[in-house]
């Protein structure tokens, strides 16, 4: 498994934050705010895999293109960036030595907290 930073998703996340499409929730809220499998599936059916990928800071090019296994480190609910999601992915990225994802998620969190 070779997970790397999804630059397209990072640009998307930054754009959403700059546009005010962010939920400034608490650290431990992600377990309740993360999209369910049903919500993910409905999003993929309506918008496709490319759009689904924009909501994940990790991408594994070794995985099949049109699978959930290709994408990791989600940061939002397909409408807005969630602060708690960014915190969660920063922690997990650091835990699994994905330093580039961890570092960019820290910067994204700083952007969220600027206002």
PDB file of C-alpha atoms in Angstrom:
ATOM      1  CA  UNK A   1       0.000   0.000   0.000  1.00  0.00           C
ATOM      2  CA  UNK A   2       1.491   3.287  -1.146  1.00  0.00           C
ATOM      3  CA  UNK A   3      -0.681   6.084   0.156  1.00  0.00           C
ATOM      4  CA  UNK A   4       0.366   9.543  -0.955  1.00  0.00           C
ATOM      5  CA  UNK A   5      -0.997  13.048  -0.619  1.00  0.00           C
ATOM      6  CA  UNK A   6      -3.937  13.689  -2.922  1.00  0.00           C
ATOM      7  CA  UNK A   7      -3.061  17.148  -4.245  1.00  0.00           C
ATOM      8  CA  UNK A   8      -6.448  17.553  -5.948  1.00  0.00           C
ATOM      9  CA  UNK A   9      -8.235  16.897  -2.655  1.00  0.00           C
ATOM     10  CA  UNK A  10      -5.959  19.301  -0.813  1.00  0.00           C
ATOM     11  CA  UNK A  11      -6.742  22.085  -3.288  1.00  0.00           C
ATOM     12  CA  UNK A  12     -10.437  21.277  -2.972  1.00  0.00           C
ATOM     13  CA  UNK A  13     -10.310  21.394   0.825  1.00  0.00           C
ATOM     14  CA  UNK A  14      -8.450  24.708   0.853  1.00  0.00           C
ATOM     15  CA  UNK A  15     -10.955  26.194  -1.575  1.00  0.00           C
ATOM     16  CA  UNK A  16     -13.873  25.065   0.573  1.00  0.00           C
ATOM     17  CA  UNK A  17     -12.312  26.588   3.696  1.00  0.00           C
ATOM     18  CA  UNK A  18     -11.608  29.882   1.901  1.00  0.00           C
ATOM     19  CA  UNK A  19     -15.261  29.909   0.769  1.00  0.00           C
ATOM     20  CA  UNK A  20     -16.437  29.434   4.369  1.00  0.00           C
ATOM     21  CA  UNK A  21     -17.693  25.896   3.765  1.00  0.00           C
ATOM     22  CA  UNK A  22     -16.365  24.541   7.036  1.00  0.00           C
ATOM     23  CA  UNK A  23     -17.817  23.158  10.259  1.00  0.00           C
ATOM     24  CA  UNK A  24     -15.778  24.235  13.263  1.00  0.00           C
ATOM     25  CA  UNK A  25     -16.706  21.285  15.404  1.00  0.00           C
ATOM     26  CA  UNK A  26     -14.905  19.699  18.325  1.00  0.00           C
ATOM     27  CA  UNK A  27     -12.024  17.227  18.198  1.00  0.00           C
ATOM     28  CA  UNK A  28     -14.031  14.090  19.016  1.00  0.00           C
ATOM     29  CA  UNK A  29     -17.067  14.788  16.808  1.00  0.00           C
ATOM     30  CA  UNK A  30     -15.793  12.989  13.696  1.00  0.00           C
ATOM     31  CA  UNK A  31     -17.217   9.605  14.697  1.00  0.00           C
ATOM     32  CA  UNK A  32     -20.678  11.202  14.574  1.00  0.00           C
ATOM     33  CA  UNK A  33     -20.072  13.595  11.657  1.00  0.00           C
ATOM     34  CA  UNK A  34     -18.272  11.290   9.225  1.00  0.00           C
ATOM     35  CA  UNK A  35     -20.441  10.186   6.297  1.00  0.00           C
ATOM     36  CA  UNK A  36     -21.992   6.747   6.654  1.00  0.00           C
ATOM     37  CA  UNK A  37     -21.452   4.015   4.085  1.00  0.00           C
ATOM     38  CA  UNK A  38     -24.921   4.713   2.677  1.00  0.00           C
ATOM     39  CA  UNK A  39     -24.141   8.415   2.297  1.00  0.00           C
ATOM     40  CA  UNK A  40     -20.815   7.582   0.623  1.00  0.00           C
ATOM     41  CA  UNK A  41     -22.484   5.185  -1.789  1.00  0.00           C
ATOM     42  CA  UNK A  42     -25.199   7.691  -2.682  1.00  0.00           C
ATOM     43  CA  UNK A  43     -22.563  10.369  -3.288  1.00  0.00           C
ATOM     44  CA  UNK A  44     -20.545   8.067  -5.548  1.00  0.00           C
ATOM     45  CA  UNK A  45     -23.655   7.064  -7.482  1.00  0.00           C
ATOM     46  CA  UNK A  46     -24.648  10.688  -8.040  1.00  0.00           C
ATOM     47  CA  UNK A  47     -21.234  12.339  -8.523  1.00  0.00           C
ATOM     48  CA  UNK A  48     -18.763   9.576  -9.434  1.00  0.00           C
ATOM     49  CA  UNK A  49     -15.387   8.429  -8.180  1.00  0.00           C
ATOM     50  CA  UNK A  50     -13.435  11.529  -9.174  1.00  0.00           C
ATOM     51  CA  UNK A  51     -15.592  13.746  -6.980  1.00  0.00           C
ATOM     52  CA  UNK A  52     -15.475  11.171  -4.173  1.00  0.00           C
ATOM     53  CA  UNK A  53     -11.690  11.262  -4.308  1.00  0.00           C
ATOM     54  CA  UNK A  54     -11.666  15.034  -3.795  1.00  0.00           C
ATOM     55  CA  UNK A  55     -12.881  14.435  -0.233  1.00  0.00           C
ATOM     56  CA  UNK A  56      -9.872  12.295   0.786  1.00  0.00           C
ATOM     57  CA  UNK A  57      -6.342  13.580   1.392  1.00  0.00           C
ATOM     58  CA  UNK A  58      -4.854  10.123   0.809  1.00  0.00           C
ATOM     59  CA  UNK A  59      -4.773   8.208  -2.464  1.00  0.00           C
ATOM     60  CA  UNK A  60      -3.268   4.794  -3.163  1.00  0.00           C
ATOM     61  CA  UNK A  61      -2.371   4.399  -6.836  1.00  0.00           C
ATOM     62  CA  UNK A  62      -1.842   0.664  -6.305  1.00  0.00           C
ATOM     63  CA  UNK A  63      -5.588   0.235  -5.706  1.00  0.00           C
ATOM     64  CA  UNK A  64      -8.188   0.039  -8.469  1.00  0.00           C
ATOM     65  CA  UNK A  65      -9.357   3.478  -9.582  1.00  0.00           C
ATOM     66  CA  UNK A  66     -13.075   3.011  -8.894  1.00  0.00           C
ATOM     67  CA  UNK A  67     -12.897   1.561  -5.373  1.00  0.00           C
ATOM     68  CA  UNK A  68     -13.133   2.995  -1.887  1.00  0.00           C
ATOM     69  CA  UNK A  69      -9.862   1.255  -1.064  1.00  0.00           C
ATOM     70  CA  UNK A  70      -8.059   3.750  -3.276  1.00  0.00           C
ATOM     71  CA  UNK A  71      -8.967   6.683  -1.019  1.00  0.00           C
ATOM     72  CA  UNK A  72      -8.162   7.408   2.630  1.00  0.00           C
ATOM     73  CA  UNK A  73      -8.055  10.253   5.129  1.00  0.00           C
ATOM     74  CA  UNK A  74     -11.492  11.848   4.592  1.00  0.00           C
ATOM     75  CA  UNK A  75     -11.949  15.412   5.808  1.00  0.00           C
ATOM     76  CA  UNK A  76     -15.596  16.293   5.234  1.00  0.00           C
ATOM     77  CA  UNK A  77     -19.192  15.303   4.651  1.00  0.00           C
ATOM     78  CA  UNK A  78     -19.358  16.002   0.867  1.00  0.00           C
ATOM     79  CA  UNK A  79     -20.670  19.506   1.562  1.00  0.00           C
ATOM     80  CA  UNK A  80     -18.263  21.038   4.060  1.00  0.00           C
ATOM     81  CA  UNK A  81     -14.845  20.486   5.588  1.00  0.00           C
ATOM     82  CA  UNK A  82     -15.109  19.325   9.198  1.00  0.00           C
ATOM     83  CA  UNK A  83     -12.477  20.549  11.630  1.00  0.00           C
ATOM     84  CA  UNK A  84     -12.830  17.296  13.585  1.00  0.00           C
ATOM     85  CA  UNK A  85     -12.205  15.296  10.399  1.00  0.00           C
ATOM     86  CA  UNK A  86      -8.992  17.191   9.727  1.00  0.00           C
ATOM     87  CA  UNK A  87      -7.845  16.635  13.316  1.00  0.00           C
ATOM     88  CA  UNK A  88      -8.638  12.937  13.042  1.00  0.00           C
ATOM     89  CA  UNK A  89      -6.802  12.464   9.768  1.00  0.00           C
ATOM     90  CA  UNK A  90      -3.799  14.437  11.016  1.00  0.00           C
ATOM     91  CA  UNK A  91      -3.502  12.088  13.972  1.00  0.00           C
ATOM     92  CA  UNK A  92      -3.887   8.933  11.864  1.00  0.00           C
ATOM     93  CA  UNK A  93      -1.489  10.166   9.176  1.00  0.00           C
ATOM     94  CA  UNK A  94       1.150  10.800  11.818  1.00  0.00           C
ATOM     95  CA  UNK A  95       0.515   7.438  13.440  1.00  0.00           C
ATOM     96  CA  UNK A  96       1.106   5.620  10.144  1.00  0.00           C
ATOM     97  CA  UNK A  97       4.077   7.756   8.996  1.00  0.00           C
ATOM     98  CA  UNK A  98       2.322   9.602   6.193  1.00  0.00           C
ATOM     99  CA  UNK A  99       4.264  12.743   6.979  1.00  0.00           C
ATOM    100  CA  UNK A 100       3.217  14.719   3.896  1.00  0.00           C
ATOM    101  CA  UNK A 101      -0.475  14.156   4.643  1.00  0.00           C
ATOM    102  CA  UNK A 102       0.064  14.957   8.329  1.00  0.00           C
ATOM    103  CA  UNK A 103       1.931  18.167   7.535  1.00  0.00           C
ATOM    104  CA  UNK A 104      -0.625  19.409   5.010  1.00  0.00           C
ATOM    105  CA  UNK A 105      -3.507  18.591   7.355  1.00  0.00           C
ATOM    106  CA  UNK A 106      -1.811  20.746  10.030  1.00  0.00           C
ATOM    107  CA  UNK A 107      -1.683  23.622   7.557  1.00  0.00           C
ATOM    108  CA  UNK A 108      -5.315  23.044   6.645  1.00  0.00           C
ATOM    109  CA  UNK A 109      -6.250  23.123  10.330  1.00  0.00           C
ATOM    110  CA  UNK A 110      -4.397  26.423  10.708  1.00  0.00           C
ATOM    111  CA  UNK A 111      -6.379  27.816   7.774  1.00  0.00           C
ATOM    112  CA  UNK A 112      -9.614  26.683   9.417  1.00  0.00           C
ATOM    113  CA  UNK A 113      -8.651  28.246  12.753  1.00  0.00           C
ATOM    114  CA  UNK A 114      -7.568  31.602  11.269  1.00  0.00           C
ATOM    115  CA  UNK A 115     -11.059  33.079  11.436  1.00  0.00           C
TER     116      UNK A 115
END
